Amino acid sequence: MVPLLGYLTLVSTMIVSLYVAIMSLVGVRLGKKSMIASAERAAISIGVLVIISYSTLLYSFLARDFSVKYVYEYSNRALSTIYTISATWAGNNGSLLMWATFLGIYGAIVIIQNQHRNRESMPYVTTILALIVFFFTSLMVFISNPFERLPIVPADGQGLNPMLHNPGMYLHPPTTYLGYVSFAIPFAFAMAAMISGKLGDMWIRTTRRWIIWGWFWLTVGNLVGAWWAYYTLGWGGYWGWDPVENSSFMPWLVASAFMHSIMIQEKKGMLKIWNMALVTLTFSLTIYGTLITRSGIVNSVHTFSQSGLGPYLGVFLFITLAFGFGMLIYRLPLLKSDNELDSIISRESAFLFNNIVLLGMTFMVLWGVTFPFISEAVTGSKITVGAPFYNQMAVPLGMVLLFLMGFGPLIAWRRATVANLRKNFMYPLGAAMIAIPTIAAIGVRNPWVLSVLVLCVFTLATIIFEFYRGTSARHRMTGEDILTSFTNLVWRNKRRYGGYIVHIGLVMVFFAIAGGPYKIEKDVTMKPGDVASIGSYSIKYIESKEFEDAEKATQAAVMTIFRGDREIETITPRKELYSSAQMDQPWTRVGVRSNLKEDIYIIPSGIDADGTGGFTLIINPLMQWLWVSGFVVFLGTMIAYWPDPTEKRRLAAIYARQEAISEA
Amino acid sequence: MKHKKSILIVLSVMFILNIAMTQVALAEDSPELKAIANDFICNCGCNENLKDCESETCSTSANLKEIIAKMIDDGEPKAEIATFLRTNYGDQLLAAPPKEGFNWMAYATPFILVIAGSIGLTVVLLGWVKRNKASEALIEKDKSDPKSADSSIDDKYKDKLKDDLDDLEW
């Protein structure tokens, strides 16, 4: 009964979304406000329908209704509640439903937010969002039905892939999808602007917070994905430039470029064409990411299912690109803005060069994915483009990006004078100069690592300098104490200083990456009582333990880490063998001891019956900074995202003017 | 319950046997082997780096590592081992395209594009600066015209207004 309800709401969503798309479009073409209003009410109901549909799927999982094929395939009775909930998005069908659910909810919010504003473009926005919902619900209704029933109800399900038994499972897919789906909103507004011919910057101002929201969740999705890979895949790394990882990294890169270039359009009315292209590219890349992850067309450690969705998602991707760029060409004459620049040495230029580097990195990733096919076509020989290629390419490009991240805030908008440059660059450059011998003195000799660390110091110094300058100016002007000046500075310029805090988080990412070349790795065979040493640590293998629960049999190695004579921590790297039918291989659970300096990471390769085991001992320097960066990015994004009364008033005035013009 | 327990016992035995069979090979992964394996991928279709592909779940990577280990034991230098693997399994086994012939395209193209993009952007930006100067000159000319209504506006205040607008938080 419940799965049937879920399926019926899914079919209803599909029908209603088609109704919304048609009514909204016909309504705006015929000038019938009642039709538009009906479409918008129906669009809000889509939000409710998708929530019901997802809830029924969740209920089927929690009720262990194995008559539903999807529930049978991805869960079993032994699965804990939290993983049962996360199993709803473990396969393609549930992931598609999650896509549609987020989009349905986002769409309803957008319509409620814009009931009295953007009235000329809203019917088109509604149409575009409804068509996307229609596409995804059609996929589920006709090809990938999450509520499909089995003819005979099995006693138990197949269970969840052990790789998905990790907190990353309940964080990574939803956060990535929250990001992916968010970019449907700016895309819809951009397309609506082009269809309606209202090509000013209102679509940017209206969707600015959606862009930040989407970018933030993409960042979290990528970071949590890396964290998951680090703790679950058990190879001692966190980013392997796998096709699935690449597919979620590319929209992040383009979205980052887009976030910077829209500021220039807002301030100067420039780059209209560029921003339209970037929003189309960002949204298309989110579809590409879904295609790569969900179609199973590439082999990846992150692809947990095969499906026939590839061609449909491929066609949808093509339509998105063709429509976006087709509209762009059609509106080219109107989009041409009077681009004027006071000086090439200005923040506008820095933002544009940052765009070039970010797009260059996107191209590099895409090129790496595509090159094997090109090579085979040209030379006839097959080649592989794997992690060593991407690492070689990404390091120099990343360093340029890091430099621009520090350079950008130091130069003024419009025109930087020599005096301005000297004043702003003196301290950060000084800090970088001091950093060179200091970092070298602590033993860093690798030129790439040294350069990255110096650039980290330079960029961090520019940000600190910006905070210092703003706070002291405010302190002088208002007489407020330093702390109040600082708080008010940030709070009254949320977007700017929130952005700087996000940059601090990104500096931390570079800092963590810089530790990579100093990784130490050692393979040992140990039996209980043995001691192995790595770096400044010694690791004592205390005992081997076997235990089992309803889900799995586990063999763990209890190991104590010492530094000198001081006991630091006891960890238990282990092997697990799950009892469900689809998992007949033992799974590795690494043991990790972390601090901000380094991680001690132990991979058990095998533990014999008498406790003798093979272990890979690794010291990963600076790893924790990568995870800490996520919290800093979160803080910065929240500040930048927080509603600003001044901005609200300014937008309200613009909307009022807009309303008056359209009524006239 | 009894049934479940017996399944778990069978699985535990399988588990231990499986581990015991693979453990020896894994424990023998020397730093030299890892250094060589790092340059290759596993050709079972998983796309993982050969060094990182778990031999206990992948017989292909176990076989490849065994070949490398044997050649190391025989005293073959790294270059010889790499050539042997390339000759027998093709360039596809290499984790990154070898830097030769057409493959240079893989390495050069992104940088060429970034450099070309930067040069192109510089040219465009210089054009915008030029256009801005031209319009400023036009305004200047306009101001010098006594009939111009704007001539009374003080430049200082105009510049101040422009700066303030630029500093607005948007």
GROMACS .gro file of N, CA and C in nm, chain A residues 544-602:
model
  177
  544SER      N    1   4.533  -0.982   1.882
  544SER     CA    2   4.435  -0.991   1.773
  544SER      C    3   4.304  -1.037   1.836
  545LYS      N    4   4.193  -0.978   1.791
  545LYS     CA    5   4.063  -1.011   1.850
  545LYS      C    6   3.966  -1.049   1.740
  546GLU      N    7   3.885  -1.148   1.768
  546GLU     CA    8   3.779  -1.185   1.673
  546GLU      C    9   3.646  -1.166   1.741
  547PHE      N   10   3.554  -1.107   1.671
  547PHE     CA   11   3.419  -1.096   1.726
  547PHE      C   12   3.320  -1.083   1.611
  548GLU      N   13   3.194  -1.105   1.643
  548GLU     CA   14   3.093  -1.098   1.538
  548GLU      C   15   2.962  -1.043   1.592
  549ASP      N   16   2.890  -0.979   1.502
  549ASP     CA   17   2.754  -0.935   1.537
  549ASP      C   18   2.661  -0.981   1.426
  550ALA      N   19   2.539  -0.931   1.428
  550ALA     CA   20   2.440  -0.980   1.332
  550ALA      C   21   2.481  -0.953   1.187
  551GLU      N   22   2.558  -0.846   1.166
  551GLU     CA   23   2.592  -0.806   1.029
  551GLU      C   24   2.720  -0.867   0.977
  552LYS      N   25   2.818  -0.885   1.067
  552LYS     CA   26   2.953  -0.918   1.017
  552LYS      C   27   3.040  -0.990   1.118
  553ALA      N   28   3.143  -1.057   1.065
  553ALA     CA   29   3.248  -1.113   1.149
  553ALA      C   30   3.368  -1.019   1.138
  554THR      N   31   3.432  -0.992   1.250
  554THR     CA   32   3.541  -0.894   1.250
  554THR      C   33   3.668  -0.955   1.309
  555GLN      N   34   3.780  -0.924   1.247
  555GLN     CA   35   3.909  -0.961   1.306
  555GLN      C   36   3.989  -0.831   1.321
  556ALA      N   37   4.017  -0.799   1.447
  556ALA     CA   38   4.081  -0.669   1.473
  556ALA      C   39   4.219  -0.689   1.532
  557ALA      N   40   4.305  -0.593   1.501
  557ALA     CA   41   4.439  -0.591   1.561
  557ALA      C   42   4.442  -0.476   1.660
  558VAL      N   43   4.465  -0.506   1.785
  558VAL     CA   44   4.472  -0.399   1.885
  558VAL      C   45   4.616  -0.349   1.890
  559MET      N   46   4.636  -0.222   1.858
  559MET     CA   47   4.773  -0.168   1.848
  559MET      C   48   4.786  -0.041   1.929
  560THR      N   49   4.894  -0.032   2.002
  560THR     CA   50   4.916   0.089   2.083
  560THR      C   51   5.030   0.170   2.021
  561ILE      N   52   5.004   0.301   2.012
  561ILE     CA   53   5.104   0.391   1.951
  561ILE      C   54   5.182   0.460   2.063
  562PHE      N   55   5.313   0.459   2.052
  562PHE     CA   56   5.400   0.526   2.150
  562PHE      C   57   5.483   0.632   2.079
  563ARG      N   58   5.511   0.737   2.155
  563ARG     CA   59   5.612   0.833   2.108
  563ARG      C   60   5.719   0.834   2.216
  564GLY      N   61   5.832   0.780   2.188
  564GLY     CA   62   5.930   0.756   2.294
  564GLY      C   63   5.870   0.653   2.389
  565ASP      N   64   5.866   0.687   2.517
  565ASP     CA   65   5.808   0.594   2.615
  565ASP      C   66   5.661   0.627   2.641
  566ARG      N   67   5.618   0.738   2.585
  566ARG     CA   68   5.481   0.785   2.617
  566ARG      C   69   5.377   0.717   2.528
  567GLU      N   70   5.279   0.656   2.597
  567GLU     CA   71   5.170   0.592   2.522
  567GLU      C   72   5.075   0.700   2.473
  568ILE      N   73   5.043   0.696   2.344
  568ILE     CA   74   4.958   0.801   2.289
  568ILE      C   75   4.814   0.754   2.274
  569GLU      N   76   4.796   0.643   2.209
  569GLU     CA   77   4.660   0.597   2.184
  569GLU      C   78   4.661   0.450   2.143
  570THR      N   79   4.549   0.383   2.168
  570THR     CA   80   4.534   0.245   2.119
  570THR      C   81   4.428   0.245   2.010
  571ILE      N   82   4.461   0.190   1.895
  571ILE     CA   83   4.367   0.186   1.783
  571ILE      C   84   4.347   0.042   1.737
  572THR      N   85   4.239   0.019   1.665
  572THR     CA   86   4.211  -0.119   1.622
  572THR      C   87   4.180  -0.127   1.473
  573PRO      N   88   4.282  -0.126   1.388
  573PRO     CA   89   4.256  -0.153   1.246
  573PRO      C   90   4.199  -0.294   1.234
  574ARG      N   91   4.109  -0.315   1.140
  574ARG     CA   92   4.045  -0.447   1.136
  574ARG      C   93   3.998  -0.486   0.998
  575LYS      N   94   3.965  -0.613   0.987
  575LYS     CA   95   3.904  -0.668   0.866
  575LYS      C   96   3.763  -0.712   0.903
  576GLU      N   97   3.670  -0.685   0.813
  576GLU     CA   98   3.531  -0.724   0.841
  576GLU      C   99   3.479  -0.810   0.727
  577LEU      N  100   3.402  -0.909   0.761
  577LEU     CA  101   3.337  -0.989   0.657
  577LEU      C  102   3.187  -0.985   0.682
  578TYR      N  103   3.119  -0.927   0.586
  578TYR     CA  104   2.974  -0.910   0.603
  578TYR      C  105   2.899  -1.037   0.565
  579SER      N  106   2.787  -1.059   0.634
  579SER     CA  107   2.714  -1.184   0.614
  579SER      C  108   2.614  -1.176   0.499
  580SER      N  109   2.593  -1.057   0.443
  580SER     CA  110   2.494  -1.049   0.335
  580SER      C  111   2.550  -1.108   0.205
  581ALA      N  112   2.457  -1.151   0.121
  581ALA     CA  113   2.492  -1.231   0.003
  581ALA      C  114   2.587  -1.161  -0.094
  582GLN      N  115   2.568  -1.030  -0.116
  582GLN     CA  116   2.645  -0.962  -0.221
  582GLN      C  117   2.788  -0.927  -0.180
  583MET      N  118   2.826  -0.956  -0.055
  583MET     CA  119   2.959  -0.915  -0.011
  583MET      C  120   3.039  -1.033   0.041
  584ASP      N  121   3.114  -1.092  -0.047
  584ASP     CA  122   3.188  -1.211  -0.008
  584ASP      C  123   3.336  -1.182   0.013
  585GLN      N  124   3.372  -1.055   0.015
  585GLN     CA  125   3.513  -1.019   0.034
  585GLN      C  126   3.530  -0.950   0.169
  586PRO      N  127   3.644  -0.972   0.234
  586PRO     CA  128   3.667  -0.898   0.358
  586PRO      C  129   3.691  -0.749   0.330
  587TRP      N  130   3.646  -0.665   0.421
  587TRP     CA  131   3.664  -0.521   0.403
  587TRP      C  132   3.762  -0.467   0.505
  588THR      N  133   3.840  -0.372   0.460
  588THR     CA  134   3.943  -0.315   0.545
  588THR      C  135   3.889  -0.193   0.619
  589ARG      N  136   3.912  -0.188   0.747
  589ARG     CA  137   3.882  -0.068   0.827
  589ARG      C  138   4.014  -0.019   0.885
  590VAL      N  139   4.056   0.095   0.841
  590VAL     CA  140   4.189   0.143   0.884
  590VAL      C  141   4.183   0.195   1.028
  591GLY      N  142   4.298   0.198   1.091
  591GLY     CA  143   4.309   0.259   1.222
  591GLY      C  144   4.382   0.391   1.207
  592VAL      N  145   4.326   0.497   1.262
  592VAL     CA  146   4.387   0.630   1.243
  592VAL      C  147   4.399   0.702   1.377
  593ARG      N  148   4.514   0.762   1.396
  593ARG     CA  149   4.534   0.849   1.511
  593ARG      C  150   4.575   0.985   1.454
  594SER      N  151   4.499   1.088   1.489
  594SER     CA  152   4.522   1.218   1.423
  594SER      C  153   4.559   1.328   1.520
  595ASN      N  154   4.642   1.417   1.474
  595ASN     CA  155   4.653   1.550   1.535
  595ASN      C  156   4.684   1.648   1.422
  596LEU      N  157   4.696   1.776   1.456
  596LEU     CA  158   4.711   1.875   1.348
  596LEU      C  159   4.844   1.861   1.273
  597LYS      N  160   4.941   1.794   1.337
  597LYS     CA  161   5.070   1.779   1.269
  597LYS      C  162   5.066   1.664   1.167
  598GLU      N  163   5.008   1.550   1.211
  598GLU     CA  164   5.010   1.435   1.121
  598GLU      C  165   4.912   1.327   1.166
  599ASP      N  166   4.882   1.238   1.076
  599ASP     CA  167   4.799   1.121   1.107
  599ASP      C  168   4.888   0.997   1.105
  600ILE      N  169   4.864   0.908   1.201
  600ILE     CA  170   4.925   0.774   1.190
  600ILE      C  171   4.813   0.686   1.139
  601TYR      N  172   4.837   0.624   1.026
  601TYR     CA  173   4.730   0.557   0.952
  601TYR      C  174   4.774   0.413   0.931
  602ILE      N  175   4.698   0.319   0.984
  602ILE     CA  176   4.740   0.178   0.974
  602ILE      C  177   4.639   0.098   0.893
   0.00000   0.00000   0.00000
